Short mmCIF file of C-alpha atoms and ligand atoms in Angstrom, two decimals:
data_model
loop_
_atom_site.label_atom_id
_atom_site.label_comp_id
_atom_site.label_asym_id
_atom_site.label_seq_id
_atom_site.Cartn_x
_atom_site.Cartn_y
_atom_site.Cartn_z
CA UNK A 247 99.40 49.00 128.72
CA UNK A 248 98.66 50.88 132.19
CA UNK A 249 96.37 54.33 131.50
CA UNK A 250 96.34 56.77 134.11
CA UNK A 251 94.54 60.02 134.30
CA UNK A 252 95.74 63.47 134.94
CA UNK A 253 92.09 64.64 136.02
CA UNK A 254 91.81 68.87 135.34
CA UNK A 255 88.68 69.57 133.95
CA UNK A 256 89.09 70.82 130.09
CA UNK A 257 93.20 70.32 130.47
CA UNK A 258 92.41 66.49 131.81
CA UNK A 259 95.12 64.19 129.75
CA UNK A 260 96.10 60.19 129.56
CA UNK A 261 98.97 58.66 130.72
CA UNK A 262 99.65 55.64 128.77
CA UNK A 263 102.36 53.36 130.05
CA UNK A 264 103.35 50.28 128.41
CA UNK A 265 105.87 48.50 126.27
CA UNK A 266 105.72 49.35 122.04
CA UNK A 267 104.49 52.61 122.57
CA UNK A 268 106.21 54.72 120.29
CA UNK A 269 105.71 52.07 117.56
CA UNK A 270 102.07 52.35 118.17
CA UNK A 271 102.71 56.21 118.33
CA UNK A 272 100.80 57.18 114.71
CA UNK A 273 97.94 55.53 115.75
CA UNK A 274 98.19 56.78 119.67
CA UNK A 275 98.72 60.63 118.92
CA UNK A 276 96.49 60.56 115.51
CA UNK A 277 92.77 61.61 117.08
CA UNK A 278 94.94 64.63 118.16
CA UNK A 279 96.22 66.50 115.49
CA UNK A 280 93.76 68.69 113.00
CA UNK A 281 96.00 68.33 110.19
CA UNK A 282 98.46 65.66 109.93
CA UNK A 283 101.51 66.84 110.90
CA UNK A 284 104.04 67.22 114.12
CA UNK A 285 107.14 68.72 114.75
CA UNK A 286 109.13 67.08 116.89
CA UNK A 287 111.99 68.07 119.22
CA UNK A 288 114.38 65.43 121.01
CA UNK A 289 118.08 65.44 121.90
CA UNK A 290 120.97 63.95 119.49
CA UNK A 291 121.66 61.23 121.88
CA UNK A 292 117.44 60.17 122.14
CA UNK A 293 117.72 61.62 118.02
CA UNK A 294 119.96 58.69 117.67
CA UNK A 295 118.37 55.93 119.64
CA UNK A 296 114.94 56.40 119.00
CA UNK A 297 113.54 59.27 116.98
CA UNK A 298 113.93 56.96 113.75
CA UNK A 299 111.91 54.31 115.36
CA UNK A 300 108.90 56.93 116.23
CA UNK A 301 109.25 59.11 112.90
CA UNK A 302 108.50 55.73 110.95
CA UNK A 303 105.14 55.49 112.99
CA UNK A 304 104.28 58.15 112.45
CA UNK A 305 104.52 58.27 108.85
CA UNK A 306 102.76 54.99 108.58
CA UNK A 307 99.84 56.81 109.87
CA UNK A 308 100.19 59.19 106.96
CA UNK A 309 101.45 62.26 109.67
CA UNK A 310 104.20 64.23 108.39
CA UNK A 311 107.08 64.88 110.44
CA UNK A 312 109.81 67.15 110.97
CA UNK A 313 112.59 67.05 113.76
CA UNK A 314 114.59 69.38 115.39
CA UNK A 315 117.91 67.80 117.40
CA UNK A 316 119.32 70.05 120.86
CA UNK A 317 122.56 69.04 122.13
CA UNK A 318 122.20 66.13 125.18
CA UNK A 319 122.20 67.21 128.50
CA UNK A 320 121.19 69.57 131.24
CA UNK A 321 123.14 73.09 130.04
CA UNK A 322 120.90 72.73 126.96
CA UNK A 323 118.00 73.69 129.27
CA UNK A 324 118.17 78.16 128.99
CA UNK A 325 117.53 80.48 127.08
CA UNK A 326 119.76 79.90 124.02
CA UNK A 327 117.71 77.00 123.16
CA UNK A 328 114.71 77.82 124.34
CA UNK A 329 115.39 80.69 121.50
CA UNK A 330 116.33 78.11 119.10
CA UNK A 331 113.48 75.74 120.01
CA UNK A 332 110.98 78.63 119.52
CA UNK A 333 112.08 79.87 116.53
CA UNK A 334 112.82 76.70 114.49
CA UNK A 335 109.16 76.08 115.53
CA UNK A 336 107.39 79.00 113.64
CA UNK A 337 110.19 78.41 110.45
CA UNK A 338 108.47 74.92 110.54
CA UNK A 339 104.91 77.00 110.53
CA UNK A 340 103.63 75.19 113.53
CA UNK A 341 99.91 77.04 113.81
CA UNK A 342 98.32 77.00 117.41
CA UNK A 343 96.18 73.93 116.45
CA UNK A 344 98.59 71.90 116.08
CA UNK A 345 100.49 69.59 118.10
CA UNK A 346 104.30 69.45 119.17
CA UNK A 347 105.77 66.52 120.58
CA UNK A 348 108.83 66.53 123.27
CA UNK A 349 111.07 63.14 122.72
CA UNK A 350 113.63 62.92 125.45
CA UNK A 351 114.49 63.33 129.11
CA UNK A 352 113.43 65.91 131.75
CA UNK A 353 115.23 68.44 129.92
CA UNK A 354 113.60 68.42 126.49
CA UNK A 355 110.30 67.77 128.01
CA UNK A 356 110.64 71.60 129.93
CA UNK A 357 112.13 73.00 127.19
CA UNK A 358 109.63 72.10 124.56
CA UNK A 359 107.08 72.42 126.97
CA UNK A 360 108.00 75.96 127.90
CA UNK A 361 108.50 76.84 124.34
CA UNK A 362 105.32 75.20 123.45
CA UNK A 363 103.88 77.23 125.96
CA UNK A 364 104.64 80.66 124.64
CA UNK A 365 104.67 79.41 120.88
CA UNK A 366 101.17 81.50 119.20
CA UNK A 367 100.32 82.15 123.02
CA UNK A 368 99.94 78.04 123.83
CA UNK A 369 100.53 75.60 121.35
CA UNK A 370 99.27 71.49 122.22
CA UNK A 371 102.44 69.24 122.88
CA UNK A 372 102.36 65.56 123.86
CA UNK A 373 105.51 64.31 125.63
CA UNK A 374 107.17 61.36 124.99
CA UNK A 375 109.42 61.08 127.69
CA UNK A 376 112.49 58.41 127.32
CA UNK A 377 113.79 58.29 130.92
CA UNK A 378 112.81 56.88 134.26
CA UNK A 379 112.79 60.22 135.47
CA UNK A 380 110.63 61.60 132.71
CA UNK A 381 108.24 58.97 132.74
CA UNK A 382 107.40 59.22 136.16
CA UNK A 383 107.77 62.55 137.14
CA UNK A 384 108.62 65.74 134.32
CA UNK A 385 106.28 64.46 131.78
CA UNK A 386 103.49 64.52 134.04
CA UNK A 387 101.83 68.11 135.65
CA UNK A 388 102.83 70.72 132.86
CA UNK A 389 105.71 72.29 135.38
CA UNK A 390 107.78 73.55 132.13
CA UNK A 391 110.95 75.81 132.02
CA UNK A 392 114.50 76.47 132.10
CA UNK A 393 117.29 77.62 133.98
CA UNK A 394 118.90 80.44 134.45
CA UNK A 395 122.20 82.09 135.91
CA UNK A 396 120.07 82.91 139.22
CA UNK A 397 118.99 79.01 139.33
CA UNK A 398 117.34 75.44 138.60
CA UNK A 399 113.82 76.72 136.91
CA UNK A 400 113.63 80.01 137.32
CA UNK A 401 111.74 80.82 134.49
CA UNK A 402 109.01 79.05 133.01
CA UNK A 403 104.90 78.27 133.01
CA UNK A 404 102.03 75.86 133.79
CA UNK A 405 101.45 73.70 130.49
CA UNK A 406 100.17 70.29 130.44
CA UNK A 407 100.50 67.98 127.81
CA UNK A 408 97.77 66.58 125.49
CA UNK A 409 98.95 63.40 126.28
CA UNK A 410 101.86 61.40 127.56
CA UNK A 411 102.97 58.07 126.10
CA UNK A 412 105.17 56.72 127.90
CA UNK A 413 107.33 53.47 126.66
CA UNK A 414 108.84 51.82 129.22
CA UNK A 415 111.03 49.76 126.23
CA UNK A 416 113.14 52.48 125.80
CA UNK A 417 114.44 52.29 129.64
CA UNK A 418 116.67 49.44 128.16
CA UNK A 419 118.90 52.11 126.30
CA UNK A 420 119.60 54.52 129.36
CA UNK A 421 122.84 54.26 130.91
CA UNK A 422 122.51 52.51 134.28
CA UNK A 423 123.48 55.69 135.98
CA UNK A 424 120.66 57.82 134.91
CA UNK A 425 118.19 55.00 135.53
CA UNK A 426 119.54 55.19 139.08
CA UNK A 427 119.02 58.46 138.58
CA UNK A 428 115.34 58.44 137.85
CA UNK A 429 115.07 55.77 140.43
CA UNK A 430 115.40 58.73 142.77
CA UNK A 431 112.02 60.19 142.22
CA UNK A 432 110.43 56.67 142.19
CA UNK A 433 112.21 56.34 145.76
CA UNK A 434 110.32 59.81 146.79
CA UNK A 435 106.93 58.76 145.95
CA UNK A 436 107.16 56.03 148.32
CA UNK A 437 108.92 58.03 150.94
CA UNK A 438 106.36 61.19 150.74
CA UNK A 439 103.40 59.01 150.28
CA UNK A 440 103.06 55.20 150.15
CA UNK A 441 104.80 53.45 153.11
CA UNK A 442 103.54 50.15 151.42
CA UNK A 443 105.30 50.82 148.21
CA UNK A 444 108.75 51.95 149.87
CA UNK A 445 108.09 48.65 150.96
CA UNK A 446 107.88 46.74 147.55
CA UNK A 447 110.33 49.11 146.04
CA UNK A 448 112.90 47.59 148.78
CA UNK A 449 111.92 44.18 147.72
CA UNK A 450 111.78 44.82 144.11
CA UNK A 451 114.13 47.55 143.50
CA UNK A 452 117.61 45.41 142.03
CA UNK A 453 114.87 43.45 139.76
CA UNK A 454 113.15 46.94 138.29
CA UNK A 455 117.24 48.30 137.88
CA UNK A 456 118.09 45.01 136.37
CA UNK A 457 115.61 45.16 133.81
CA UNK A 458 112.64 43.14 134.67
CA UNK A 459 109.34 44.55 132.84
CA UNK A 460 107.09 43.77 134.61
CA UNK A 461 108.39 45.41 137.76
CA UNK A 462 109.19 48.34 135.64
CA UNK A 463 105.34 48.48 134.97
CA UNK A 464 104.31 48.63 138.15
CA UNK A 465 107.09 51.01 138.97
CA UNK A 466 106.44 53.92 136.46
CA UNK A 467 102.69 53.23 136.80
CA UNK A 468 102.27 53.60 140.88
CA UNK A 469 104.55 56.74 140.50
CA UNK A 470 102.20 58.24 137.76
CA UNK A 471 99.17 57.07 139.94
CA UNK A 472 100.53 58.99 142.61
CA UNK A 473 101.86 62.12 140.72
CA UNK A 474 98.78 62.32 138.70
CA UNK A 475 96.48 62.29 142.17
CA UNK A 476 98.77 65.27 143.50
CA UNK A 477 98.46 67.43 140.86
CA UNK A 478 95.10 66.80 139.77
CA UNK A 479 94.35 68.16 143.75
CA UNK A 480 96.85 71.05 143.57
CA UNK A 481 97.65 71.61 139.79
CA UNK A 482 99.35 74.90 140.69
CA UNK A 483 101.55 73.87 144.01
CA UNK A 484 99.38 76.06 146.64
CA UNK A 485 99.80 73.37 148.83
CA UNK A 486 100.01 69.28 148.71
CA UNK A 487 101.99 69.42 145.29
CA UNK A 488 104.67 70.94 147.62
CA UNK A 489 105.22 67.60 148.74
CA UNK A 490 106.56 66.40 145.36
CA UNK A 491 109.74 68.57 146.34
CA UNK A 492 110.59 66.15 149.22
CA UNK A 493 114.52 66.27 148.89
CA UNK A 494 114.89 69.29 146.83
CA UNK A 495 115.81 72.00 148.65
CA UNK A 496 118.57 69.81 149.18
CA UNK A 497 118.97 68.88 145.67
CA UNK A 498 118.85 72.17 144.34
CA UNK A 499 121.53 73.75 146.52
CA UNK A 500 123.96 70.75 145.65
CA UNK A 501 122.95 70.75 142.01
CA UNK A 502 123.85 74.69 142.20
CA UNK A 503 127.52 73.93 144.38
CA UNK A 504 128.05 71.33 140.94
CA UNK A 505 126.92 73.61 138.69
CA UNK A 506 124.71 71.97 137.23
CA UNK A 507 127.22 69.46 135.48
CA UNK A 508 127.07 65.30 135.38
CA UNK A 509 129.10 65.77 138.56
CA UNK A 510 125.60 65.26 140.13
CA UNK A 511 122.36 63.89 138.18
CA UNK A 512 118.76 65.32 139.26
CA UNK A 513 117.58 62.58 140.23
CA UNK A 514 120.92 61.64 142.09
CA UNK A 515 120.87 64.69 144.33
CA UNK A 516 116.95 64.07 145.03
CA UNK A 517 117.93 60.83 146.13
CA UNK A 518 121.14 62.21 148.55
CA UNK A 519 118.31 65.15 149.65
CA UNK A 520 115.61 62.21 150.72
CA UNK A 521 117.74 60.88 152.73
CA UNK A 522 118.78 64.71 154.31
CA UNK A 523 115.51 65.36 154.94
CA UNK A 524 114.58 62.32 156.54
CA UNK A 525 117.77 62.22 159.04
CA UNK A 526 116.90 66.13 159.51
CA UNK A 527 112.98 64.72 160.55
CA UNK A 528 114.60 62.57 162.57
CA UNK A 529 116.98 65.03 164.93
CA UNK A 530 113.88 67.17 164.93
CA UNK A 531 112.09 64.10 166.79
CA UNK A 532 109.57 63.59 164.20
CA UNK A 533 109.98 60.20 162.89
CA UNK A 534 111.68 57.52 164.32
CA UNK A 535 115.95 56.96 163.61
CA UNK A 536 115.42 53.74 161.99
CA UNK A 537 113.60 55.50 159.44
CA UNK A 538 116.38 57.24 157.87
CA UNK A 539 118.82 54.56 158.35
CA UNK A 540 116.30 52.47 156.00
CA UNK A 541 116.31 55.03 153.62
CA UNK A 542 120.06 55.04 153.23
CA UNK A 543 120.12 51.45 153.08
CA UNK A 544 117.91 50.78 150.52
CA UNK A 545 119.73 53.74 148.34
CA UNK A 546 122.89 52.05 149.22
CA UNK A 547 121.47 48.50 147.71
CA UNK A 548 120.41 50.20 144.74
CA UNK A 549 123.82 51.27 144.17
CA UNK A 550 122.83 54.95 144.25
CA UNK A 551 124.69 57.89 145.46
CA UNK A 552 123.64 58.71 149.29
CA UNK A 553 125.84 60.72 150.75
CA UNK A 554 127.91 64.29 150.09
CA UNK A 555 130.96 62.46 149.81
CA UNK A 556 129.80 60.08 146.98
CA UNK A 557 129.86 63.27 144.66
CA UNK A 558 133.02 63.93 143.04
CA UNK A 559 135.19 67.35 143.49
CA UNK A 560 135.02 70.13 146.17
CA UNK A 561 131.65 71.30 147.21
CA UNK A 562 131.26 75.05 149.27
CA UNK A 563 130.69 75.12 153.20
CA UNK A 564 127.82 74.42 154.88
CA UNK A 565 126.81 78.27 155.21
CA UNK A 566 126.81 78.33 151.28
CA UNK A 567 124.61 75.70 150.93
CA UNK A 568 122.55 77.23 153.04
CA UNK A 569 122.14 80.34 151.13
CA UNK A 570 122.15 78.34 147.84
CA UNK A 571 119.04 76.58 149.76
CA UNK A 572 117.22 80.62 150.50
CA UNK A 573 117.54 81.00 146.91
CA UNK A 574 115.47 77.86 145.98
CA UNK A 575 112.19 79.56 144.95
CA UNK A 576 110.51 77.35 147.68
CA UNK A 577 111.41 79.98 149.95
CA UNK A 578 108.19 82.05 150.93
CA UNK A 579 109.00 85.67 152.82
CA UNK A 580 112.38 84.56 153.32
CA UNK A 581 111.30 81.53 155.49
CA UNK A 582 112.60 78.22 154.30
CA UNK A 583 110.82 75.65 153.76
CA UNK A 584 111.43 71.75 153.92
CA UNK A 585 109.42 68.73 153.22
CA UNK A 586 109.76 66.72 156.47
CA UNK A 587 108.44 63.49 157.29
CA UNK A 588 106.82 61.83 160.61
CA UNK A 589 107.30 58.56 159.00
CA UNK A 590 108.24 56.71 155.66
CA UNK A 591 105.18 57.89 153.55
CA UNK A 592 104.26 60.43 155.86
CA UNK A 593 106.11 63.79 154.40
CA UNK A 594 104.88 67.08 155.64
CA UNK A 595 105.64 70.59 154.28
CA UNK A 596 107.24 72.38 157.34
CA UNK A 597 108.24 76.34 157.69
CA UNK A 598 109.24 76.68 160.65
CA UNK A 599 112.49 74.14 160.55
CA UNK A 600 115.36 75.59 162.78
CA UNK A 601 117.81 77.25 160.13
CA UNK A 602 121.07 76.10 162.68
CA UNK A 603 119.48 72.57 163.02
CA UNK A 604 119.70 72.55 159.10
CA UNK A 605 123.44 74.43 159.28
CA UNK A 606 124.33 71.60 161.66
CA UNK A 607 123.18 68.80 159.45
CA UNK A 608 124.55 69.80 156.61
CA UNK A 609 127.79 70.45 158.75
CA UNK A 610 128.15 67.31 159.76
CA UNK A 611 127.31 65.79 156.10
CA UNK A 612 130.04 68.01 155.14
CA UNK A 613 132.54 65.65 157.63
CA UNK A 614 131.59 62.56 155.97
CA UNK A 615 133.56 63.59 152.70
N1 NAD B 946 108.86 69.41 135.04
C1 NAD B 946 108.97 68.72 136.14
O1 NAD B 946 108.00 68.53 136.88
C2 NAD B 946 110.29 68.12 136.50
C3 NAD B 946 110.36 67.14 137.51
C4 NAD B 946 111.61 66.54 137.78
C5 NAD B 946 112.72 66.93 137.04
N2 NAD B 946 112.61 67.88 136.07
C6 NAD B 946 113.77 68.28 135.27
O2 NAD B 946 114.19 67.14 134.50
C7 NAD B 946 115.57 67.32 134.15
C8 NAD B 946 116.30 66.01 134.31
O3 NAD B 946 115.72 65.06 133.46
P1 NAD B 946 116.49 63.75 133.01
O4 NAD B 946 117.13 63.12 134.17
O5 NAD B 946 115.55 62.98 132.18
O6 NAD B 946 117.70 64.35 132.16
P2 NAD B 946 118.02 64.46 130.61
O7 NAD B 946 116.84 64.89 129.84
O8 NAD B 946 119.25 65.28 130.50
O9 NAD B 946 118.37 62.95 130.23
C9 NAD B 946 119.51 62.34 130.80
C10 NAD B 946 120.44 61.76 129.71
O10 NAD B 946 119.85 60.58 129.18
C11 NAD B 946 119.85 60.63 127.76
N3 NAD B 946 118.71 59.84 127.32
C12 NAD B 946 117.40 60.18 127.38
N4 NAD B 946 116.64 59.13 127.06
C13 NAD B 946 117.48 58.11 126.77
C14 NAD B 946 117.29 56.75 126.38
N5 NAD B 946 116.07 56.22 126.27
N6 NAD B 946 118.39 56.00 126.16
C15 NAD B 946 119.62 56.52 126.33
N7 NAD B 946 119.87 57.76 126.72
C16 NAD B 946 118.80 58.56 126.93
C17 NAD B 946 119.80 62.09 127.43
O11 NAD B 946 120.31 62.35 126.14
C18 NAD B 946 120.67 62.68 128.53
O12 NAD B 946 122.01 62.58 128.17
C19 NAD B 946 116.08 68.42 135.07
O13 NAD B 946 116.26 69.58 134.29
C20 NAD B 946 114.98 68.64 136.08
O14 NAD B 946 114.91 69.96 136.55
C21 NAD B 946 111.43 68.47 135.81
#
């Protein structure tokens, strides 16, 4: 088991990475809890899969349990139930001492985060996340919330976890195209940050999809390394943590032109959004063209979704995108702003990018489809 540290003073919390977690889970969350109990939330797929496997360690450790099960998927994230969440929470008499744990993807982690957040005025949760995408990116920094008609995360608060466990086992039960999907924040921490482990993620890459652990291990682990160091500088995203959005103005405008649906996954429009924002650095004459061709080449060997035309169904012109991109709630006085790059692992936060430089790139993506 790897053990990193999200270091914030009194709100400072472990990452533990590893394989077995969650049947080590009693024993890992115990020292936590002032009485022994939890509520748990998940999602009926994860209920399925795993929440039998983690409510029998717990009650080995003598911790009573209850579970509440949200439909699967990312509509589940607003404020019907965030309601629900909330409320099934104080029928199960959750006081503010005790501790509420988040079993699932990106989506139940904000959720239950959010509604942990404004349970009794702040409520402790531990998050167990179960995909890629969890594990190295939503479970770790407290960025909680939903969605709303207006957008992606609209609405929500700052609340870390306790404590994150997460078990890289239960990777083996994703479906390969939301491991891809995940793979597309691993991709970004390389791209924003670590030239050096683009480069072992290019070498590496088809064994971590394929399923080899110890690959996975490092995988997950450099990513929380590298998450954890950002937000332990910039817990609140007044500057560096802004970097951690490298592909998403993108993302969220496409995500938004989708609507929200499995025609395109998170971490899949991250992904097509890296490699935007790397061939927009490029025309802008900041990094080099062979940079974003290697981008798009490693995405292409991994099988992933790179460009506009690899999601399914009519998208809006380019001018809609663009004011689906003003509305991201990056924008600051009305400028937008992009995470750039002047290299692989050198990404940037730029607010002064040409709006008809981005109009013409996302123009000409437009042709490809
Ligand atoms: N808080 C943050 O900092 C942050 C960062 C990145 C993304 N996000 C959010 O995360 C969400 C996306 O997260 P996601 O990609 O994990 O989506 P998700 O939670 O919808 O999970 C994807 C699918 O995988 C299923 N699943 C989960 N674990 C599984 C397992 N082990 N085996 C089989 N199936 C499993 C789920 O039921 C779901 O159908 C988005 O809402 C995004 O905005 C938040």
């Amino acid at each position: 088991m790897n053990t990193v540290k999200v270091e914030l003073a009194e709100r400072s919390y472990e990452v533990r990475i590893g394989t077995g977690l969650i049947d080590r889970a009693g024993a890992e969350v115990a020292s936590l809890l002032a009485r022994p109990r939890v509520a748990m939330v998940t999602d009926e797929t994860v209920a399925m899969l795993h929440l039998p496997a983690l409510t029998t360690a717990l009650e080995g450790q003598g911790i009573a349990v209850t579970a509440l099960s949200l439909p699967a998927g990312e509509a589940t994230k607003g404020w019907e139930n965030l309601a629900r969440c909330t409320e099934w929470l104080l029928e199960q008499k959750v006081e503010r001492r005790d501790v509420v744990i988040a079993l699932g993807g990106g989506v139940i982690g904000d959720l239950v985060g959010f509604s942990a957040a404004i349970l009794r005025r702040g409520v402790r949760f531990v998050q167990i996340p179960t995909t890629l995408l969890a594990q190295v990116d939503s479970s770790v920094g407290g960025k909680t919330g939903i969605n709303t008609a207006q957008g992606k995360n609209l609405v929500g608060s700052f609340h870390q976890p306790s404590l994150v466990l997460a078990d890289i086992g239960v990777l083996d039960t994703l479906h390969v195209r939301d491991f891809l999907s995940g793979y597309g924040e691993v991709v970004k921490y390389g791209l924003l940050g670590d030239a050096s482990f683009f480069d072992w993620l290019e070498g590496q890459g088809p064994a971590l999809r394929d399923g080899d652990v110890t690959a996975r291990l490092h995988a997950v682990t450099r990513s929380v390394e590298m998450k954890a160091g950002i937000v332990s500088r910039d817990e609140t995203e007044e500057g560096e943590r802004a970097l951690l959005n490298l592909g998403h103005t993108f993302c969220h405008a496409f995500e938004k032109a989708t609507g929200y649906s499995d025609r395109l996954l998170h971490g899949e429009g991250v992904a097509i959004g890296c490699a935007l924002a790397f061939e927009l650095s490029s025309r802008l004459g900041l990094c080099s063209q062979e940079d974003p061709s290697r981008v798009r080449a490693h995405l292409k060997a991994m099988g992933m979704k790179v460009d506009l035309a690899d999601i399914p169904g009519d998208l809006p012109e380019a001018e809609t995108l663009l004011a689906y991109m003003a509305q991201d709630k990056k924008v600051v006085d009305g400028q937008l702003r992009f995470i750039l790059a002047r290299g692989i692992g050198q990404a940037f936060v730029a607010t002064d990018v040409p709006g008809d430089a981005v109009l013409r790139l996302v123009q000409d993506a437009l042709v490809g489809r």
